Amino acid sequence: MKEKSNQKVKLSLDSKIGTFYASPIGHDTIFKVLMQLGLSEKLITNKLVSNMKLKTLARFTKKQLGEDFFQVLLRLVNSEEDVPFVSRGEITQKWWKEAVFYQIYPRSFHDTNGDGIGDLRGIIEKLDYLQELGVTALWLSPIYDSPNDDNGYDIRDYHKIMKEFGTMEDFDELLSEVHNRGMRLIMDLVVNHTSDEHEWFQSALKDKNSPYRDYYFFSKEPNNWTSFFSGSAWNHYEEEDIYALHLFSKKQMDLNWDNEKVRADVIKMVNWWLSKGVDGFRMDVINYISKEAGLPMGNEVIGNMMGFTGIENYYYGPNLHKYLRQVRAEAFDKYDAFSVGETPGLGMNMCQLITGEERKELDMVFSFDHLETPGHVRFDDYEYDLNYYREYIVDWMENYGNNCWMSLFYNNHDNPRMISKITTDKAYHTAIAKLLAVMQFTLKGTPFIFQGDEMGLINYEFSSVDEITDVEAKGYYKELLEKGKTKEEAFKTLLAGTREHCRVLLPWEEILETASDIVKSQAPDKEIHETYKRLIALRKEDKTLVYGDFMLLSNKKDRFVYKRSLDGREYIVDCNLGKKVRKAYSVEKGFELAYESGKFELKSKLNSYEARIWVKQV
Ligand code: TEU
Ligand code: CA
C-alpha cells in the first residue's frame, strides 16, 4: 500500500522530490512520464533522489527540461487539494458491478440492409445472440446524427439518430427489446466537442454576437496545442480571420464547459435521453472538458514526452470535479443512472478522485495504461508482454480501494486487437483468447467485452492504405510522409496501431471454404465463443468473482496466480502468461477444477498460455 501524503500543503521548488511523488497528482504525473519514457520509478524513489529538493533537480536538468517543466508540474499538483480516500471496507452492491458489458460499435456490428454499414436493426436481430452469450448490458458507440468525420464521435444533432443507422423508432424498439430481456443499455456521451456542423457552432461561426459564440473556444491567435489527429488544434476561418479549438478532428469543435449555458444544455440533453429509459452513459474523453484558464501555451518538453503539445492544460483541468459533480447531481442521480468516464492519461489517484463513491462524480472510468507496455505507444510494432499487464492489474486490484470500482477490458474501438499485440503466431491465438477471457471474468471489476472478442477476432490484414478510412490514421499517414517516411514505412506504422483493425464488419455469415485467407483469418472461433459463455456463466453463478477479495499468490515470470474469496468460497486462478510449458500452481485439498482452457493431461504443468480455475465450496 503506497504512502499517501497530506496534500493540503502547497508544494514548491523547495519541496523534496519524495514529498512531491507522495502527493496524489505528483505521483500520477511523474508515474505517467516515467512510463511513457519506459523508465523505472526507482529513478525517483531511491533515497538520493527522493531527498533531493525539486529546485536541485530543476537546476541539473535545466538544459534538457527547461525552466517551465517543474512550474507546470507544480501547478498541476497544487491544483488538487484533495487526497483519495481508499476504503478496505464493505463493497456497495450495484447492478453495474455485477454486469457483463458488451461494447457495440454500430457501424461495423451487423448490417441488415446491404449498404455495408451496421445499423440498429442489426443490433435488434442479435439481441438473442448476446443474451445467450450471457451479456447483461450494452454500450453503444455514438448513434446520433453525424457527418461521420470521426464515425459518429462528431455529433451534429444529439436528438436525432444517424440516418445510416435507422430511425428514432428503431432506437425505441431496440431499447424496449433490450429491457424486455432484462438487459440494460448505455449510450456514448460525446460532449467534449460537437461537430462543426452542429447548429451551435454554425451559429457561432456566422455571427460573433451569437448566443452560442462562447459555447466554443474562438481566438485571434492560436496557441501551440496539437490535435490528437495530427497538426494544429486550431482551425482558421478566413472570413473573420479567427481561430477555433479542436483537440480532435478539424470537424470536432471543443465545447467551452466554463460557460454555464453549455453545462445547462448538456445536462438538459442527458436528461432527455435518461427520460427515454436509457440506463446511463459512457462519457467520451470526459477528463478533457475543463481547460486551464486562458489556454496557456503547452510545455514543449511535456508535449514531446506525451506526443501531444498542450495536454497538461486540459487532461485534468481545474474545474473537472466541479463539472462532473454538477452533471451527476442534475442528471444522472435523478434517474439513478450509471456513468463510466473515458479518461485517457489519468493515473490511479486521479481516477480514485473521480470514482470514489463518496465523491459523487462518476461510477467508473476506463483508464488505458495497460494497453501498451512502458515506453510504447499504440503505433509501435512490438510484442505485448502480459507480465506487464499482471504488474499493472495487481497494483489496481490491491490499491484502488473498495469505494472505487475497476473496468476490465483489453479491446475497444480505438485499439488494435490485444491477441495480435501479444503475438502474430496464429498457433497461440486460441489459447491467448481464452487466457484473456479467464482473467477478464475472474479479476475484480466489471468486464467490458468488445464486439468480436468472443469470436477470437484478430487484427485485419489490410493490403493497402486505401482500405484505411479512419480520420486519425489518415492524418497520421500524411504526417509520416511529411516527416520523410516512404509510403511502405508509413503504411507499416499504421498497421501496428490503426483503429481500423477493430472496426471491420463482424463475420456473422458462415465463412465459405472458397473465402480468401484474409476472410478466413476473421472466422469466428467456436471454441472461444463457448469459453466466453462458460466463464460468464461461472461469474454469474455466485458473487465471489464479483465482490470477492483479491489476493496475489504468484507473480513469477510468466506466471499469474491469484485467489478470489467471499464468505468462505474460494477460487484460485492459475495462468501461464507465456509460450513455455510451466509448472502449475498446486492447489490445496478441497479444491476442484471449475474450468481449464487447455486439455493438458499433466495437471502439474500448464501449457502455453493455458489457464485453470479451481473452486473450493464452502
Ligand atoms: O477517444 C479519445 C482517445 O482516448 C483516443 O482518441 C486517444 O486519445 C488518441 O487516440 C490518442 O492516443 C475518444 C473516442 O473513443 C474516439 O473514438 C474518438 O475518436 C475521440 O474520443 C474523439 O471523440
Ligand atoms: Ca446497414
Coordinates of C-alpha atoms in Angstrom, one line a residue, residues 65-596:
L65 CA 13.7 20.0 -19.4
G66 CA 13.9 23.9 -19.4
E67 CA 12.6 26.3 -16.7
D68 CA 8.9 25.8 -17.2
F69 CA 8.7 22.0 -16.8
F70 CA 8.6 21.9 -13.0
Q71 CA 6.4 25.0 -12.8
V72 CA 3.8 23.1 -14.8
L73 CA 4.0 20.0 -12.7
L74 CA 3.7 22.2 -9.5
R75 CA 0.7 23.9 -10.9
L76 CA -1.0 20.5 -11.6
V77 CA -0.1 19.1 -8.2
N78 CA -1.2 22.2 -6.3
S79 CA -4.5 22.4 -8.3
E80 CA -5.7 19.3 -6.5
E81 CA -6.5 20.0 -2.8
D82 CA -7.9 16.5 -2.1
V83 CA -6.3 13.2 -1.3
P84 CA -8.0 10.0 -2.4
F85 CA -9.9 8.1 0.3
V86 CA -9.2 4.4 0.0
S87 CA -11.6 2.1 1.7
R88 CA -10.9 -1.5 2.6
G89 CA -14.5 -2.0 3.9
E90 CA -17.8 -3.3 2.6
I91 CA -18.4 -3.0 -1.2
T92 CA -21.7 -1.4 -2.1
Q93 CA -23.7 -3.8 -4.3
K94 CA -24.7 -2.3 -7.7
W95 CA -26.1 -3.8 -10.9
W96 CA -23.2 -2.3 -12.9
K97 CA -20.7 -4.1 -10.7
E98 CA -22.4 -7.5 -11.4
A99 CA -22.9 -6.7 -15.1
V100 CA -21.1 -8.2 -18.1
F101 CA -21.0 -5.3 -20.6
Y102 CA -20.7 -5.7 -24.4
Q103 CA -19.5 -2.7 -26.4
I104 CA -21.1 -2.4 -29.8
Y105 CA -19.5 -0.2 -32.5
P106 CA -22.8 0.0 -34.5
R107 CA -21.1 1.0 -37.8
S108 CA -19.4 -2.4 -38.0
F109 CA -21.6 -4.6 -35.9
H110 CA -24.3 -6.0 -38.2
D111 CA -25.7 -4.7 -41.5
T112 CA -29.2 -5.7 -42.4
N113 CA -29.9 -3.6 -45.4
G114 CA -26.9 -4.4 -47.5
D115 CA -25.3 -0.9 -47.5
G116 CA -22.2 -2.3 -45.8
I117 CA -22.8 -0.2 -42.7
G118 CA -24.1 -1.7 -39.5
D119 CA -27.5 -0.5 -38.3
L120 CA -29.9 -0.5 -35.3
R121 CA -32.0 -3.3 -36.8
G122 CA -28.8 -5.4 -36.9
I123 CA -28.4 -4.9 -33.2
I124 CA -32.1 -5.9 -32.6
E125 CA -31.5 -9.0 -34.7
K126 CA -28.5 -10.0 -32.5
L127 CA -30.1 -9.4 -29.1
D128 CA -30.9 -13.1 -28.6
Y129 CA -27.3 -14.0 -29.6
L130 CA -26.0 -11.5 -26.9
Q131 CA -28.4 -12.8 -24.3
E132 CA -27.4 -16.3 -25.0
L133 CA -23.7 -15.4 -24.6
G134 CA -24.6 -14.1 -21.1
V135 CA -24.2 -10.4 -21.7
T136 CA -26.3 -8.3 -19.4
A137 CA -25.6 -4.7 -20.6
L138 CA -24.8 -3.0 -23.8
W139 CA -22.7 0.1 -24.5
L140 CA -23.4 1.6 -27.9
S141 CA -20.8 3.8 -29.5
P142 CA -22.5 7.0 -30.8
I143 CA -25.6 6.6 -32.9
Y144 CA -26.6 10.3 -33.2
D145 CA -26.9 12.3 -36.4
S146 CA -23.3 13.0 -37.6
P147 CA -21.4 13.8 -40.8
N148 CA -19.1 10.9 -39.7
D149 CA -15.8 12.7 -39.9
D150 CA -14.9 10.6 -36.8
N151 CA -17.6 7.9 -37.3
G152 CA -20.2 9.5 -35.0
Y153 CA -17.9 11.0 -32.4
D154 CA -18.6 14.3 -34.2
I155 CA -22.2 14.9 -33.3
R156 CA -24.4 17.2 -35.4
D157 CA -27.7 16.7 -33.6
Y158 CA -27.9 15.0 -30.1
H159 CA -31.6 14.3 -30.5
K160 CA -31.6 12.6 -33.8
I161 CA -30.5 9.1 -34.9
M162 CA -27.8 8.9 -37.7
K163 CA -29.7 8.1 -40.9
E164 CA -27.3 5.3 -41.8
F165 CA -28.2 3.5 -38.6
G166 CA -32.0 4.0 -38.8
T167 CA -34.7 6.0 -37.1
M168 CA -35.7 7.0 -33.6
E169 CA -38.5 4.4 -33.8
D170 CA -35.8 1.8 -34.5
F171 CA -34.0 3.0 -31.4
D172 CA -37.1 3.0 -29.2
E173 CA -37.7 -0.6 -30.4
L174 CA -34.1 -1.6 -29.6
L175 CA -34.3 -0.1 -26.1
S176 CA -37.6 -1.8 -25.3
E177 CA -36.3 -5.2 -26.7
V178 CA -33.1 -4.8 -24.5
H179 CA -35.2 -4.1 -21.4
N180 CA -37.7 -6.9 -22.3
R181 CA -34.7 -9.3 -21.9
G182 CA -33.8 -7.9 -18.6
M183 CA -30.7 -6.3 -20.1
R184 CA -29.6 -2.7 -19.9
L185 CA -28.3 -0.2 -22.4
I186 CA -25.9 2.8 -22.1
M187 CA -25.2 5.3 -24.8
D188 CA -22.0 7.2 -25.7
L189 CA -22.0 10.8 -24.4
V190 CA -19.6 12.9 -26.6
V191 CA -19.7 16.4 -25.1
N192 CA -16.1 17.5 -25.0
H193 CA -16.8 18.7 -28.6
T194 CA -19.6 18.8 -31.2
S195 CA -19.4 18.5 -35.0
D196 CA -18.6 21.8 -36.7
E197 CA -22.0 21.2 -38.5
H198 CA -23.9 21.4 -35.2
E199 CA -26.3 24.3 -35.2
W200 CA -24.5 25.8 -32.2
F201 CA -21.2 26.0 -34.0
Q202 CA -22.7 27.1 -37.2
S203 CA -24.4 30.0 -35.4
A204 CA -21.3 30.9 -33.5
L205 CA -19.2 31.0 -36.7
K206 CA -21.7 33.1 -38.7
D207 CA -22.2 35.7 -36.1
K208 CA -19.7 36.8 -33.4
N209 CA -22.7 38.1 -31.4
S210 CA -24.4 34.7 -31.5
P211 CA -25.6 33.4 -28.1
Y212 CA -23.5 30.3 -29.0
R213 CA -20.2 32.2 -29.6
D214 CA -19.0 31.4 -26.1
Y215 CA -20.0 27.7 -26.5
Y216 CA -16.6 27.2 -28.2
F217 CA -13.1 28.5 -28.0
F218 CA -12.5 31.3 -30.5
S219 CA -9.2 33.2 -30.5
K220 CA -7.5 35.8 -32.6
E221 CA -4.3 33.9 -32.1
P222 CA -3.8 30.1 -31.9
N223 CA -1.6 28.6 -29.2
N224 CA 0.8 25.7 -29.8
W225 CA -1.6 22.9 -28.9
T226 CA -1.6 20.0 -31.3
S227 CA -4.5 17.8 -32.2
F228 CA -4.8 14.0 -31.5
F229 CA -5.4 13.7 -35.2
S230 CA -2.2 15.4 -36.3
G231 CA -1.4 19.1 -36.9
S232 CA -2.5 22.1 -35.0
A233 CA -5.5 22.0 -32.7
W234 CA -6.9 25.2 -34.3
N235 CA -8.9 25.8 -37.4
H236 CA -8.5 29.2 -39.1
Y237 CA -11.6 30.9 -40.6
E238 CA -10.5 33.3 -43.3
E239 CA -13.7 35.4 -43.4
E240 CA -13.4 36.7 -39.9
D241 CA -9.7 35.9 -39.6
I242 CA -10.4 33.9 -36.4
Y243 CA -9.3 30.6 -34.9
A244 CA -11.3 27.9 -33.2
L245 CA -10.1 25.0 -31.0
H246 CA -10.4 21.3 -31.9
L247 CA -8.4 18.7 -29.9
F248 CA -9.6 16.0 -32.3
S249 CA -10.5 16.3 -35.9
K250 CA -11.0 19.6 -37.7
K251 CA -14.7 18.9 -37.6
Q252 CA -14.8 18.3 -33.9
M253 CA -15.0 21.6 -32.1
D254 CA -14.3 21.8 -28.4
L255 CA -17.1 23.0 -26.2
N256 CA -16.3 25.6 -23.5
W257 CA -17.5 24.0 -20.3
D258 CA -16.6 27.1 -18.3
N259 CA -19.8 28.6 -19.9
E260 CA -22.6 27.6 -17.6
K261 CA -25.0 27.7 -20.6
V262 CA -23.0 24.8 -22.2
R263 CA -23.3 22.8 -19.0
A264 CA -27.0 23.5 -18.8
D265 CA -27.7 22.5 -22.4
V266 CA -25.6 19.3 -22.0
I267 CA -27.5 18.4 -18.8
K268 CA -30.8 19.0 -20.5
M269 CA -29.9 16.7 -23.3
V270 CA -28.7 14.0 -20.9
N271 CA -32.0 14.2 -19.0
W272 CA -33.9 13.9 -22.3
W273 CA -32.2 10.5 -23.1
L274 CA -32.5 9.3 -19.5
S275 CA -36.2 10.1 -19.5
K276 CA -36.5 7.8 -22.5
G277 CA -35.2 5.0 -20.3
V278 CA -31.5 4.8 -21.2
D279 CA -29.6 3.3 -18.3
G280 CA -26.6 5.5 -18.4
F281 CA -23.6 6.8 -20.4
R282 CA -20.0 6.2 -21.3
M283 CA -18.6 9.7 -21.4
D284 CA -16.1 10.4 -24.2
V285 CA -12.7 12.0 -23.1
I286 CA -14.6 13.4 -20.2
N287 CA -11.4 14.4 -18.3
Y288 CA -10.6 16.9 -21.2
I289 CA -13.7 19.1 -20.6
S290 CA -12.0 21.6 -18.2
K291 CA -9.3 23.6 -19.8
E292 CA -6.7 25.8 -18.0
A293 CA -7.9 29.4 -17.9
G294 CA -6.5 31.4 -20.8
L295 CA -5.5 28.3 -22.7
P296 CA -1.8 28.7 -21.9
M297 CA 1.0 27.5 -24.3
G298 CA 1.9 23.9 -24.0
N299 CA 5.2 23.0 -22.5
E300 CA 7.3 21.7 -25.4
V301 CA 9.2 19.1 -23.3
I302 CA 5.9 17.6 -21.9
G303 CA 4.4 17.8 -25.4
N304 CA 7.3 15.7 -26.8
M305 CA 7.1 13.2 -24.0
M306 CA 3.3 12.8 -24.3
G307 CA 3.1 13.1 -28.0
F308 CA 0.6 16.0 -27.8
T309 CA 1.5 19.6 -27.1
G310 CA -0.7 21.3 -24.5
I311 CA -2.1 18.1 -23.0
E312 CA -1.1 19.3 -19.4
N313 CA -3.6 22.1 -19.8
Y314 CA -6.7 20.0 -20.1
Y315 CA -6.2 16.3 -19.3
Y316 CA -7.0 17.0 -15.6
G317 CA -8.3 20.6 -15.7
P318 CA -9.1 22.9 -12.7
N319 CA -12.9 22.5 -12.8
L320 CA -13.1 18.9 -13.8
H321 CA -14.5 17.6 -10.5
K322 CA -17.0 20.6 -10.2
Y323 CA -18.4 19.9 -13.6
L324 CA -18.7 16.1 -13.1
R325 CA -20.5 16.6 -9.8
Q326 CA -22.9 19.0 -11.4
V327 CA -23.8 16.6 -14.3
R328 CA -24.3 13.8 -11.8
A329 CA -26.4 15.8 -9.4
E330 CA -28.6 17.5 -12.1
A331 CA -29.0 14.5 -14.4
F332 CA -27.6 11.0 -13.5
D333 CA -28.7 11.0 -9.9
K334 CA -32.3 11.9 -10.8
Y335 CA -32.6 8.5 -12.7
D336 CA -30.0 6.5 -10.6
A337 CA -28.2 6.2 -14.0
F338 CA -24.8 4.6 -14.5
S339 CA -21.8 6.6 -15.6
V340 CA -18.4 5.4 -16.9
G341 CA -15.9 8.1 -18.0
E342 CA -13.3 7.6 -20.7
T343 CA -10.3 9.2 -19.1
P344 CA -7.1 8.8 -21.2
G345 CA -3.9 9.7 -19.4
L346 CA -5.2 9.6 -15.8
G347 CA -3.4 7.7 -13.1
M348 CA -4.8 5.8 -10.2
N349 CA -5.0 8.7 -7.7
M350 CA -6.8 10.9 -10.3
C351 CA -9.2 8.0 -11.0
Q352 CA -9.9 7.5 -7.3
L353 CA -10.7 11.2 -7.0
I354 CA -13.3 10.8 -9.8
T355 CA -14.8 7.4 -9.0
G356 CA -14.7 7.2 -5.2
E357 CA -18.4 6.6 -4.4
E358 CA -18.2 9.3 -1.7
R359 CA -17.1 11.8 -4.4
K360 CA -20.4 11.7 -6.2
E361 CA -18.8 12.2 -9.6
L362 CA -18.6 9.1 -11.9
D363 CA -19.2 5.4 -11.1
M364 CA -16.3 4.0 -13.1
V365 CA -13.6 5.1 -15.6
F366 CA -11.8 3.5 -18.5
S367 CA -8.1 4.1 -18.0
F368 CA -5.7 2.9 -20.7
D369 CA -2.2 2.5 -19.2
H370 CA -2.5 -1.3 -19.5
L371 CA -3.0 -1.3 -23.3
E372 CA 0.6 -0.5 -24.1
T373 CA 3.7 -1.6 -22.2
P374 CA 6.0 1.1 -20.8
G375 CA 7.9 3.1 -23.5
H376 CA 5.5 2.1 -26.2
V377 CA 2.7 3.9 -28.0
R378 CA -0.1 2.3 -30.0
F379 CA 1.7 2.7 -33.3
D380 CA 4.8 0.9 -32.1
D381 CA 5.2 -2.6 -33.6
Y382 CA 6.2 -4.8 -30.7
E383 CA 5.0 -7.9 -28.8
Y384 CA 2.9 -7.0 -25.8
D385 CA 4.3 -8.7 -22.6
L386 CA 1.5 -10.0 -20.4
N387 CA 3.8 -9.8 -17.4
Y388 CA 3.4 -6.0 -17.6
Y389 CA -0.4 -6.5 -17.6
R390 CA -0.1 -8.6 -14.4
E391 CA 2.0 -5.9 -12.7
Y392 CA -0.5 -3.2 -13.7
I393 CA -3.6 -5.0 -12.8
V394 CA -2.3 -6.3 -9.4
D395 CA -1.4 -2.7 -8.4
W396 CA -5.0 -1.6 -9.2
M397 CA -6.5 -4.7 -7.6
E398 CA -4.6 -4.1 -4.4
N399 CA -4.6 -0.3 -4.2
Y400 CA -7.7 1.1 -5.9
G401 CA -10.0 0.6 -2.9
N402 CA -13.4 -0.9 -2.2
N403 CA -15.1 2.5 -2.6
C404 CA -13.9 2.5 -6.3
W405 CA -14.6 0.0 -9.0
M406 CA -12.5 -1.2 -11.9
S407 CA -13.4 -1.7 -15.6
L408 CA -11.8 -4.7 -17.1
F409 CA -11.1 -4.7 -20.9
Y410 CA -8.5 -5.4 -23.5
N411 CA -10.1 -4.1 -26.6
N412 CA -12.3 -1.2 -27.8
H413 CA -13.0 0.7 -31.0
D414 CA -9.8 2.7 -30.6
N415 CA -7.2 0.0 -30.4
P416 CA -5.9 -3.0 -32.4
R417 CA -6.9 -6.4 -31.1
M418 CA -4.9 -7.5 -28.0
I419 CA -4.4 -11.1 -29.3
S420 CA -2.4 -9.7 -32.2
K421 CA -0.4 -7.4 -30.0
I422 CA 0.8 -10.4 -27.9
T423 CA 1.8 -12.5 -30.9
T424 CA 1.1 -12.8 -34.6
D425 CA 1.8 -16.5 -34.4
K426 CA -1.7 -17.9 -35.1
A427 CA -0.8 -21.2 -33.3
Y428 CA -1.3 -19.4 -30.0
H429 CA -4.3 -17.3 -30.8
T430 CA -7.0 -19.6 -29.4
A431 CA -5.1 -20.2 -26.2
I432 CA -4.4 -16.4 -25.7
A433 CA -8.1 -15.6 -26.4
K434 CA -9.1 -18.0 -23.7
L435 CA -6.5 -16.8 -21.2
L436 CA -7.6 -13.1 -21.7
A437 CA -11.2 -14.2 -21.1
V438 CA -10.2 -16.1 -17.9
M439 CA -8.6 -13.0 -16.4
Q440 CA -11.3 -10.7 -17.6
F441 CA -14.1 -12.7 -15.9
T442 CA -12.3 -13.6 -12.7
L443 CA -10.5 -10.4 -11.8
K444 CA -12.2 -7.8 -9.6
G445 CA -14.2 -5.3 -11.7
T446 CA -16.7 -5.1 -14.4
P447 CA -15.8 -6.8 -17.7
F448 CA -16.4 -4.9 -21.0
I449 CA -16.3 -7.3 -23.9
F450 CA -15.6 -5.5 -27.2
Q451 CA -17.6 -6.9 -30.2
G452 CA -15.9 -9.8 -31.7
D453 CA -13.7 -10.6 -28.7
E454 CA -16.0 -13.6 -28.2
M455 CA -15.2 -14.7 -31.7
G456 CA -11.5 -14.5 -31.1
L457 CA -11.0 -11.8 -33.7
I458 CA -7.5 -10.6 -34.5
N459 CA -6.2 -7.7 -36.5
Y460 CA -7.3 -7.4 -40.0
E461 CA -4.8 -8.0 -42.8
F462 CA -5.2 -4.7 -44.8
S463 CA -3.3 -4.9 -48.1
S464 CA -3.4 -1.2 -49.0
V465 CA -3.6 2.2 -47.2
D466 CA -6.7 2.9 -49.3
E467 CA -8.6 0.4 -47.2
I468 CA -8.0 2.6 -44.1
T469 CA -10.6 5.2 -43.7
D470 CA -10.2 6.3 -40.0
V471 CA -9.6 10.1 -39.7
E472 CA -6.8 9.5 -37.1
A473 CA -4.9 7.1 -39.4
K474 CA -5.3 9.3 -42.5
G475 CA -3.9 12.3 -40.6
Y476 CA -1.0 10.3 -39.2
Y477 CA -0.2 8.8 -42.6
K478 CA 0.1 12.2 -44.1
E479 CA 2.2 13.4 -41.1
L480 CA 4.6 10.4 -41.5
L481 CA 5.1 11.1 -45.2
E482 CA 5.8 14.8 -44.4
K483 CA 8.4 13.6 -42.0
G484 CA 10.1 11.7 -44.8
K485 CA 8.8 8.2 -44.3
T486 CA 8.2 6.1 -47.5
K487 CA 4.7 5.0 -48.3
E488 CA 5.6 1.5 -47.3
E489 CA 7.1 2.6 -44.0
A490 CA 4.2 4.8 -43.2
F491 CA 1.7 2.1 -44.1
K492 CA 3.6 -0.4 -41.9
T493 CA 3.4 2.0 -38.9
L494 CA -0.3 2.5 -39.5
L495 CA -0.8 -1.3 -39.4
A496 CA 0.8 -1.5 -36.0
G497 CA -1.8 0.8 -34.3
T498 CA -4.6 1.8 -36.5
R499 CA -8.1 1.8 -35.0
E500 CA -9.4 0.3 -38.3
H501 CA -8.4 -3.2 -37.1
C502 CA -11.3 -3.3 -34.7
R503 CA -13.8 -1.6 -37.0
V504 CA -14.2 -4.2 -39.7
L505 CA -17.7 -5.6 -40.1
L506 CA -18.1 -8.7 -37.9
P507 CA -18.1 -12.0 -39.7
W508 CA -21.6 -13.3 -38.9
E509 CA -22.1 -15.2 -42.2
E510 CA -20.6 -18.6 -42.5
I511 CA -17.1 -18.3 -43.8
L512 CA -17.1 -20.3 -47.1
E513 CA -14.3 -22.7 -47.9
T514 CA -13.7 -20.7 -51.1
A515 CA -13.2 -17.5 -49.0
S516 CA -9.8 -15.7 -49.1
D517 CA -7.2 -16.3 -46.4
I518 CA -7.9 -12.8 -45.1
V519 CA -11.6 -13.5 -44.7
K520 CA -10.8 -16.9 -43.1
S521 CA -8.5 -15.2 -40.6
Q522 CA -11.6 -13.4 -39.4
A523 CA -13.6 -16.6 -39.0
P524 CA -15.4 -16.8 -35.6
D525 CA -13.7 -19.4 -33.4
K526 CA -16.5 -21.6 -31.8
E527 CA -14.2 -22.8 -29.0
I528 CA -13.6 -19.3 -27.9
H529 CA -17.3 -18.4 -28.1
E530 CA -18.0 -21.4 -25.8
T531 CA -15.3 -20.3 -23.4
Y532 CA -16.9 -16.8 -23.1
K533 CA -20.3 -18.4 -22.4
R534 CA -18.9 -20.8 -19.8
L535 CA -16.8 -18.1 -18.0
I536 CA -19.7 -15.5 -18.0
A537 CA -21.9 -18.2 -16.5
L538 CA -19.3 -19.1 -13.9
R539 CA -19.1 -15.4 -12.9
K540 CA -22.9 -15.2 -12.6
E541 CA -23.1 -18.5 -10.5
D542 CA -22.1 -16.7 -7.3
K543 CA -20.9 -13.3 -6.3
T544 CA -17.4 -14.4 -5.3
L545 CA -15.9 -13.5 -8.7
V546 CA -17.7 -10.1 -8.5
Y547 CA -17.3 -8.9 -4.9
G548 CA -14.7 -11.4 -3.5
D549 CA -11.4 -10.3 -2.1
F550 CA -8.4 -10.4 -4.4
M551 CA -5.1 -12.0 -3.3
L552 CA -2.0 -12.4 -5.4
L553 CA -0.5 -15.9 -4.9
S554 CA 2.3 -15.9 -7.5
N555 CA 3.8 -13.3 -9.9
K556 CA 7.0 -15.2 -11.0
K557 CA 7.9 -14.6 -14.7
D558 CA 5.1 -15.6 -17.0
R559 CA 3.0 -16.8 -14.0
F560 CA -0.1 -15.1 -12.6
V561 CA -1.9 -16.9 -9.8
Y562 CA -4.5 -15.3 -7.7
K563 CA -7.3 -16.1 -5.3
R564 CA -10.8 -14.6 -5.1
S565 CA -12.6 -15.3 -1.8
L566 CA -16.0 -14.4 -0.3
D567 CA -17.8 -15.9 2.7
G568 CA -15.6 -19.0 2.7
R569 CA -16.0 -19.7 -1.1
E570 CA -12.6 -19.5 -2.8
Y571 CA -11.4 -19.6 -6.5
I572 CA -7.8 -20.0 -7.5
V573 CA -7.0 -18.8 -11.0
D574 CA -3.7 -20.2 -12.4
C575 CA -2.4 -18.5 -15.6
N576 CA 0.6 -19.2 -17.8
L577 CA 1.4 -15.8 -19.4
G578 CA 3.9 -17.2 -21.9
K579 CA 4.7 -19.8 -24.6
K580 CA 6.8 -22.1 -22.4
V581 CA 5.2 -25.0 -20.6
R582 CA 5.5 -24.1 -16.9
K583 CA 4.8 -25.7 -13.5
A584 CA 1.2 -25.3 -12.4
Y585 CA 0.2 -24.0 -9.1
S586 CA -0.5 -26.9 -6.7
V587 CA -3.9 -26.1 -5.0
E588 CA -4.7 -27.3 -1.5
K589 CA -7.0 -30.2 -0.8
G590 CA -10.8 -29.4 -1.2
F591 CA -10.4 -27.5 -4.5
E592 CA -12.0 -28.9 -7.6
L593 CA -11.4 -27.9 -11.2
A594 CA -14.0 -25.4 -12.4
Y595 CA -12.5 -24.6 -15.8
E596 CA -9.4 -25.3 -17.8

